[in-house]
Amino acid sequence: MDSKQRILTALECGVPDRIPTFELLIDQSSILKLSKLLLKGSININDESIMATKTRFGEESQDILDYLCLIAEKMDLDSLTTYISTDIKPVKDNIAIDRFGTKYHLSTHGQPLPFEGPINDINDTIHFDMTKKIYKSDFTGPEYVVKRTGKKKAVFLLISDPFKLSWKLRGGMEKLLLDYAVSPKLVHKLQSITTQYNLAAIEYASNIGIDAIAVEGDLAGNETLLFSPKHFKEYIKPYLQEIVDFAHQKKLKIIKHSDGNIWQILDDLVEIGFDGIHPIQPQCMDIGQVKKYLKGKACIIGNIDCEELLPFGSALEVKQIVKKTIEIAAPGGGYIISSSNSIHPGVKPENFIAMIEAVHEYGWYNS
């Protein structure tokens, strides 16, 4: 099997030749660190130049995409994840604004933090159409990665779910959650607007050769959901259903990412039709229990701890945990290995390499 076949087989809850690898995101600083370790002599990495042009907006430069593709080839990764540009631009100091009107506090670590949105009440939604501000150039990165690696590797497009996009338009999650109580019509209008944007993105993705969609947006904390199951069913589930149905209509696989304890809505995510659930966070979800519960219903993805193990553990400890996780999650197929969120700036590059090496050593199914 090649990498693409491996990923697609697992997403169909089948048994590939080897457990596939996936990451929701490999941060730019991690790409630079991995490049220094793995690509010595083959490229000239100028940290100062690259970091000077770093947007800090989650939109990678051409150089970074090149390095990411080279790393994927060198490490024999099975998939790459890319995302859409929203054209975030600085306005002053550490403040930026995207083309939809959301303002952000910028940081050299992590994602920009929305603090002010273009939607203050339902009147602001009149004629507000995100699909009119989606352009071919937004997909330059995904299209490049498909052309570079898409023949053999699976390429995912990362989109934000309507819940996350809605609270960004409101300028903060707390504002949207308050709307659940005081302005339900506004919530539904926002969910509809952001769903249409996602459908347009999926349409474009299907035309450039993307294999699968990854829908990010946390729905829970470590203890429980961010809202009641009732509110999930009322305000979020119908719109996720529309997105999943459209992706499948376009012959694309689709997975849902959410950190935290999502046990209360696991049945809903299966009913919606997601092909995979990511990342089965080890701090609050037992991968053995999840595998037993979801076997044959949806692929499980993730579980290698990126809070403590990958940043602070040793390479030997990483390999031991990967081996143990494979023994629990791999039987019967339907498992893709990844970190429990992403390869973020705190992850030791040596530990990510050790994780992938362990998959290549222990992840083979008996023929």
Short mmCIF file of C-alpha atoms in Angstrom, two decimals:
data_model
loop_
_atom_site.label_atom_id
_atom_site.label_comp_id
_atom_site.label_asym_id
_atom_site.label_seq_id
_atom_site.Cartn_x
_atom_site.Cartn_y
_atom_site.Cartn_z
CA MET A 1 0.00 0.00 0.00
CA ASP A 2 1.09 3.58 -0.52
CA SER A 3 0.44 6.25 2.10
CA LYS A 4 -2.82 7.49 0.60
CA GLN A 5 -4.27 3.97 0.42
CA ARG A 6 -3.18 3.39 4.02
CA ILE A 7 -5.03 6.48 5.29
CA LEU A 8 -8.18 5.88 3.27
CA THR A 9 -8.34 2.23 4.33
CA ALA A 10 -8.13 3.17 8.01
CA LEU A 11 -10.78 5.87 7.58
CA GLU A 12 -13.08 3.17 6.23
CA CYS A 13 -12.41 1.21 9.46
CA GLY A 14 -10.40 -1.29 7.45
CA VAL A 15 -7.04 -2.93 8.07
CA PRO A 16 -4.15 -1.39 6.10
CA ASP A 17 -0.68 -2.91 5.86
CA ARG A 18 0.56 -0.56 8.58
CA ILE A 19 -0.94 1.97 10.96
CA PRO A 20 -1.00 5.32 9.13
CA THR A 21 0.33 8.58 10.55
CA PHE A 22 -1.45 11.93 10.69
CA GLU A 23 -0.98 15.36 12.27
CA LEU A 24 -3.57 18.11 12.47
CA LEU A 25 -0.74 20.64 12.42
CA ILE A 26 3.03 20.75 12.48
CA ASP A 27 3.87 24.23 13.73
CA GLN A 28 6.28 26.40 11.75
CA SER A 29 8.93 26.42 14.48
CA SER A 30 8.70 22.62 14.65
CA ILE A 31 9.12 22.41 10.88
CA LEU A 32 12.32 24.45 11.16
CA LYS A 33 13.67 22.27 13.99
CA LEU A 34 12.84 19.06 12.11
CA SER A 35 14.41 20.44 8.94
CA LYS A 36 17.68 21.10 10.76
CA LEU A 37 17.75 17.55 12.09
CA LEU A 38 16.61 15.71 8.97
CA LEU A 39 17.64 17.80 5.96
CA LYS A 40 21.23 18.68 6.77
CA GLY A 41 23.12 19.89 3.72
CA SER A 42 20.15 19.64 1.38
CA ILE A 43 18.67 23.07 2.18
CA ASN A 44 19.83 26.40 3.52
CA ILE A 45 17.63 27.28 6.47
CA ASN A 46 17.84 30.92 7.47
CA ASP A 47 15.87 31.15 10.70
CA GLU A 48 16.13 34.91 10.92
CA SER A 49 14.86 35.46 7.39
CA ILE A 50 11.99 33.00 7.72
CA MET A 51 10.89 34.18 11.15
CA ALA A 52 11.04 37.81 9.95
CA THR A 53 8.46 36.97 7.30
CA LYS A 54 6.45 34.78 9.64
CA THR A 55 2.92 36.11 9.57
CA ARG A 56 2.07 34.65 12.99
CA PHE A 57 -1.35 34.21 11.49
CA GLY A 58 -1.28 30.49 10.73
CA GLU A 59 -0.47 31.07 7.06
CA GLU A 60 2.75 29.36 6.08
CA SER A 61 5.29 30.71 3.60
CA GLN A 62 6.35 28.89 0.45
CA ASP A 63 9.67 28.01 2.13
CA ILE A 64 7.90 26.40 5.06
CA LEU A 65 5.63 24.36 2.78
CA ASP A 66 8.72 23.17 0.90
CA TYR A 67 10.35 22.05 4.13
CA LEU A 68 7.14 20.38 5.30
CA CYS A 69 6.92 18.35 2.09
CA LEU A 70 10.59 17.35 2.35
CA ILE A 71 10.11 16.30 5.98
CA ALA A 72 7.08 14.20 5.01
CA GLU A 73 9.14 12.42 2.39
CA LYS A 74 12.15 11.96 4.67
CA MET A 75 10.07 10.63 7.59
CA ASP A 76 7.71 8.63 5.38
CA LEU A 77 4.65 10.39 6.83
CA ASP A 78 1.38 9.16 5.37
CA SER A 79 -0.48 12.46 5.27
CA LEU A 80 -0.14 16.22 5.30
CA THR A 81 -2.64 18.80 6.52
CA THR A 82 -3.00 22.22 4.93
CA TYR A 83 -5.38 25.10 5.49
CA ILE A 84 -7.08 28.07 3.89
CA SER A 85 -5.75 31.61 4.01
CA THR A 86 -8.07 34.19 5.57
CA ASP A 87 -5.69 37.05 4.73
CA ILE A 88 -5.04 38.25 8.27
CA LYS A 89 -3.12 41.51 8.18
CA PRO A 90 -1.50 43.61 10.93
CA VAL A 91 -3.08 46.94 11.73
CA LYS A 92 -0.93 48.08 14.69
CA ASP A 93 1.44 46.62 17.27
CA ASN A 94 0.17 43.08 17.99
CA ILE A 95 -3.28 43.60 16.52
CA ALA A 96 -4.44 42.14 13.20
CA ILE A 97 -7.67 41.84 11.26
CA ASP A 98 -8.91 39.22 8.79
CA ARG A 99 -10.91 39.89 5.65
CA PHE A 100 -14.19 39.08 7.43
CA GLY A 101 -13.62 41.80 10.02
CA THR A 102 -12.51 39.82 13.09
CA LYS A 103 -9.73 41.49 15.10
CA TYR A 104 -7.04 39.44 16.83
CA HIS A 105 -4.36 39.76 19.45
CA LEU A 106 -1.21 38.27 17.92
CA SER A 107 1.29 36.00 19.61
CA THR A 108 4.59 34.42 18.63
CA HIS A 109 3.16 31.20 20.10
CA GLY A 110 -0.12 29.60 19.19
CA GLN A 111 -3.03 30.94 17.18
CA PRO A 112 -4.16 34.57 17.10
CA LEU A 113 -6.82 35.30 19.72
CA PRO A 114 -10.05 36.93 18.48
CA PHE A 115 -11.23 39.81 20.68
CA GLU A 116 -13.62 41.76 18.44
CA GLY A 117 -15.89 40.50 15.69
CA PRO A 118 -17.95 42.11 12.91
CA ILE A 119 -21.25 40.68 14.23
CA ASN A 120 -22.75 42.38 17.29
CA ASP A 121 -26.42 41.57 16.73
CA ILE A 122 -28.67 39.92 14.20
CA ASN A 123 -28.90 43.12 12.12
CA ASP A 124 -25.20 42.76 11.33
CA THR A 125 -25.87 39.42 9.64
CA ILE A 126 -28.04 41.00 6.94
CA HIS A 127 -26.15 40.65 3.65
CA PHE A 128 -23.14 39.24 5.55
CA ASP A 129 -21.88 36.52 3.19
CA MET A 130 -18.51 34.88 3.85
CA THR A 131 -18.65 32.99 0.55
CA LYS A 132 -18.21 36.25 -1.34
CA LYS A 133 -14.84 36.62 0.32
CA ILE A 134 -13.35 33.25 -0.52
CA TYR A 135 -10.82 33.35 -3.35
CA LYS A 136 -8.75 30.97 -5.43
CA SER A 137 -5.59 32.43 -3.90
CA ASP A 138 -6.76 31.23 -0.46
CA PHE A 139 -5.96 27.71 -1.61
CA THR A 140 -2.46 28.33 -2.96
CA GLY A 141 -0.88 26.37 -0.09
CA PRO A 142 -3.19 23.34 -0.26
CA GLU A 143 -2.89 23.22 -4.05
CA TYR A 144 0.90 23.33 -3.84
CA VAL A 145 1.03 20.49 -1.31
CA VAL A 146 -1.32 18.37 -3.44
CA LYS A 147 0.93 18.86 -6.47
CA ARG A 148 4.07 18.07 -4.47
CA THR A 149 2.88 15.05 -2.49
CA GLY A 150 -0.69 14.20 -3.43
CA LYS A 151 -0.03 11.29 -5.77
CA LYS A 152 0.97 8.97 -2.95
CA LYS A 153 0.28 10.82 0.30
CA ALA A 154 -3.14 11.75 1.63
CA VAL A 155 -3.70 15.50 1.83
CA PHE A 156 -6.19 16.92 4.35
CA LEU A 157 -7.71 20.38 4.25
CA LEU A 158 -8.23 21.87 7.71
CA ILE A 159 -11.39 23.94 8.20
CA SER A 160 -12.93 25.39 11.36
CA ASP A 161 -16.35 24.15 12.36
CA PRO A 162 -19.36 26.52 12.42
CA PHE A 163 -19.17 26.77 16.21
CA LYS A 164 -15.60 28.11 16.14
CA LEU A 165 -16.16 30.34 13.11
CA SER A 166 -19.27 31.76 14.77
CA TRP A 167 -17.53 32.72 18.00
CA LYS A 168 -14.72 34.30 15.97
CA LEU A 169 -17.31 36.45 14.16
CA ARG A 170 -18.68 37.42 17.58
CA GLY A 171 -15.20 38.25 18.91
CA GLY A 172 -15.05 35.56 21.58
CA MET A 173 -16.53 32.24 22.64
CA GLU A 174 -18.15 33.68 25.76
CA LYS A 175 -20.24 36.02 23.59
CA LEU A 176 -21.57 33.18 21.45
CA LEU A 177 -22.37 31.02 24.48
CA LEU A 178 -24.34 33.88 25.99
CA ASP A 179 -26.23 34.12 22.68
CA TYR A 180 -27.39 30.54 23.24
CA ALA A 181 -29.49 31.88 26.10
CA VAL A 182 -30.52 35.33 24.91
CA SER A 183 -30.37 35.31 21.10
CA PRO A 184 -30.95 31.86 19.58
CA LYS A 185 -31.94 33.35 16.20
CA LEU A 186 -28.53 35.01 15.97
CA VAL A 187 -26.82 31.71 16.79
CA HIS A 188 -28.64 29.89 13.99
CA LYS A 189 -27.93 32.71 11.55
CA LEU A 190 -24.23 32.60 12.38
CA GLN A 191 -24.15 28.83 12.06
CA SER A 192 -25.82 29.08 8.66
CA ILE A 193 -23.40 31.76 7.41
CA THR A 194 -20.32 29.83 8.52
CA THR A 195 -21.65 26.53 7.19
CA GLN A 196 -22.07 28.03 3.74
CA TYR A 197 -18.47 29.22 3.90
CA ASN A 198 -17.32 25.71 4.77
CA LEU A 199 -19.33 24.20 1.94
CA ALA A 200 -17.67 26.59 -0.50
CA ALA A 201 -14.25 25.60 0.86
CA ILE A 202 -15.04 21.90 0.50
CA GLU A 203 -16.25 22.49 -3.06
CA TYR A 204 -12.94 24.08 -3.95
CA ALA A 205 -10.97 21.40 -2.11
CA SER A 206 -12.65 18.68 -4.14
CA ASN A 207 -11.56 20.41 -7.34
CA ILE A 208 -7.85 20.57 -6.46
CA GLY A 209 -7.38 16.96 -5.38
CA ILE A 210 -7.74 17.12 -1.58
CA ASP A 211 -8.43 13.65 -0.14
CA ALA A 212 -10.05 14.48 3.17
CA ILE A 213 -11.38 17.29 5.32
CA ALA A 214 -10.37 17.83 8.94
CA VAL A 215 -12.93 19.89 10.87
CA GLU A 216 -11.28 21.55 13.85
CA GLY A 217 -12.92 23.35 16.73
CA ASP A 218 -12.96 22.28 20.37
CA LEU A 219 -16.32 21.26 21.78
CA ALA A 220 -15.20 20.26 25.27
CA GLY A 221 -12.77 20.76 28.11
CA ASN A 222 -11.09 17.98 30.06
CA GLU A 223 -14.12 17.50 32.30
CA THR A 224 -17.13 17.96 30.06
CA LEU A 225 -18.64 19.77 27.07
CA LEU A 226 -18.51 23.55 26.62
CA PHE A 227 -22.33 23.51 26.40
CA SER A 228 -25.11 21.06 27.14
CA PRO A 229 -25.76 18.05 24.89
CA LYS A 230 -29.15 19.65 24.21
CA HIS A 231 -27.50 22.80 22.89
CA PHE A 232 -25.13 20.72 20.77
CA LYS A 233 -28.08 18.98 19.13
CA GLU A 234 -29.93 22.27 18.59
CA TYR A 235 -27.20 24.68 17.54
CA ILE A 236 -24.31 22.62 16.15
CA LYS A 237 -25.27 19.12 15.05
CA PRO A 238 -27.54 20.06 12.09
CA TYR A 239 -24.81 22.23 10.58
CA LEU A 240 -22.09 19.62 11.03
CA GLN A 241 -24.48 17.16 9.38
CA GLU A 242 -24.76 19.44 6.36
CA ILE A 243 -20.97 19.72 6.09
CA VAL A 244 -20.37 15.97 6.41
CA ASP A 245 -23.08 15.14 3.88
CA PHE A 246 -21.61 17.59 1.38
CA ALA A 247 -18.05 16.25 1.85
CA HIS A 248 -19.28 12.71 1.23
CA GLN A 249 -21.22 13.89 -1.80
CA LYS A 250 -17.88 15.19 -3.11
CA LYS A 251 -16.29 11.77 -2.41
CA LEU A 252 -14.12 13.17 0.38
CA LYS A 253 -13.45 11.62 3.76
CA ILE A 254 -14.05 13.89 6.74
CA ILE A 255 -12.90 13.79 10.36
CA LYS A 256 -13.77 15.84 13.47
CA HIS A 257 -11.18 17.26 15.81
CA SER A 258 -12.05 18.27 19.34
CA ASP A 259 -9.87 18.24 22.40
CA GLY A 260 -11.43 17.29 25.69
CA ASN A 261 -14.00 14.83 26.99
CA ILE A 262 -16.53 14.35 24.17
CA TRP A 263 -18.13 11.13 25.46
CA GLN A 264 -21.54 12.82 25.76
CA ILE A 265 -21.70 13.55 22.03
CA LEU A 266 -19.71 10.62 20.64
CA ASP A 267 -22.90 8.93 19.42
CA ASP A 268 -23.94 12.18 17.74
CA LEU A 269 -20.64 12.47 15.88
CA VAL A 270 -21.04 8.90 14.64
CA GLU A 271 -24.64 9.55 13.65
CA ILE A 272 -23.57 12.65 11.72
CA GLY A 273 -21.26 10.40 9.74
CA PHE A 274 -17.72 11.54 10.53
CA ASP A 275 -15.23 9.01 9.19
CA GLY A 276 -12.80 9.65 12.01
CA ILE A 277 -12.63 11.20 15.49
CA HIS A 278 -9.46 13.06 16.62
CA PRO A 279 -7.51 13.20 18.96
CA ILE A 280 -8.85 10.97 21.80
CA GLN A 281 -7.08 13.15 24.39
CA PRO A 282 -5.36 10.82 26.90
CA GLN A 283 -5.93 13.17 29.86
CA CYS A 284 -9.69 12.57 29.69
CA MET A 285 -10.49 9.73 27.26
CA ASP A 286 -9.27 6.13 27.43
CA ILE A 287 -8.34 4.98 23.95
CA GLY A 288 -9.12 1.34 24.73
CA GLN A 289 -12.66 2.21 25.76
CA VAL A 290 -13.13 4.51 22.77
CA LYS A 291 -11.84 1.85 20.38
CA LYS A 292 -14.18 -0.74 21.82
CA TYR A 293 -17.10 1.67 21.58
CA LEU A 294 -16.40 2.95 18.07
CA LYS A 295 -15.00 -0.18 16.41
CA GLY A 296 -16.48 -0.43 12.93
CA LYS A 297 -18.36 2.87 13.36
CA ALA A 298 -15.58 5.45 12.95
CA CYS A 299 -11.80 5.51 12.77
CA ILE A 300 -10.05 6.69 15.93
CA ILE A 301 -7.13 9.05 15.46
CA GLY A 302 -4.46 10.22 17.89
CA ASN A 303 -3.81 9.72 21.62
CA ILE A 304 -0.01 10.20 21.78
CA ASP A 305 0.30 12.79 24.55
CA CYS A 306 1.64 16.16 23.39
CA GLU A 307 1.15 17.89 26.76
CA GLU A 308 3.79 15.98 28.72
CA LEU A 309 5.23 13.03 26.80
CA LEU A 310 6.29 14.63 23.52
CA PRO A 311 7.59 17.88 25.10
CA PHE A 312 9.29 16.42 28.20
CA GLY A 313 9.68 12.66 27.79
CA SER A 314 12.65 10.77 26.39
CA ALA A 315 12.74 9.19 22.95
CA LEU A 316 12.71 5.76 24.64
CA GLU A 317 9.60 6.67 26.66
CA VAL A 318 7.89 7.87 23.48
CA LYS A 319 8.62 4.60 21.70
CA GLN A 320 7.34 2.58 24.66
CA ILE A 321 4.06 4.54 24.78
CA VAL A 322 3.59 4.28 21.02
CA LYS A 323 4.12 0.52 21.17
CA LYS A 324 1.60 0.18 24.01
CA THR A 325 -0.94 2.41 22.25
CA ILE A 326 -0.65 0.38 19.06
CA GLU A 327 -1.27 -2.83 21.00
CA ILE A 328 -4.49 -1.33 22.40
CA ALA A 329 -5.85 0.64 19.45
CA ALA A 330 -4.65 -1.17 16.32
CA PRO A 331 -6.40 -4.59 16.44
CA GLY A 332 -9.11 -4.83 13.82
CA GLY A 333 -7.97 -1.71 11.97
CA GLY A 334 -9.63 1.68 12.02
CA TYR A 335 -6.78 3.43 13.83
CA ILE A 336 -4.54 6.30 12.67
CA ILE A 337 -1.78 7.39 15.00
CA SER A 338 -1.03 11.03 15.78
CA SER A 339 -0.24 13.32 18.65
CA SER A 340 -3.06 14.26 21.00
CA ASN A 341 -3.38 17.64 19.30
CA SER A 342 -0.49 18.81 17.13
CA ILE A 343 3.27 19.10 16.85
CA HIS A 344 3.43 22.46 18.59
CA PRO A 345 6.47 24.60 19.53
CA GLY A 346 6.96 22.77 22.83
CA VAL A 347 7.35 19.31 21.26
CA LYS A 348 10.91 18.01 21.06
CA PRO A 349 11.58 17.28 17.38
CA GLU A 350 13.56 14.21 18.43
CA ASN A 351 10.46 12.87 20.16
CA PHE A 352 8.29 13.34 17.09
CA ILE A 353 10.91 11.49 15.05
CA ALA A 354 10.97 8.72 17.70
CA MET A 355 7.17 8.50 17.54
CA ILE A 356 7.17 7.96 13.77
CA GLU A 357 10.09 5.52 13.98
CA ALA A 358 8.14 3.49 16.53
CA VAL A 359 5.11 3.36 14.22
CA HIS A 360 7.33 2.08 11.41
CA GLU A 361 8.76 -0.55 13.75
CA TYR A 362 5.68 -1.71 15.66
CA GLY A 363 2.77 -0.64 13.47
CA TRP A 364 2.68 -3.40 10.88
CA TYR A 365 -0.31 -5.72 10.65
CA ASN A 366 0.31 -9.40 10.04
CA SER A 367 -0.27 -10.24 6.40
#
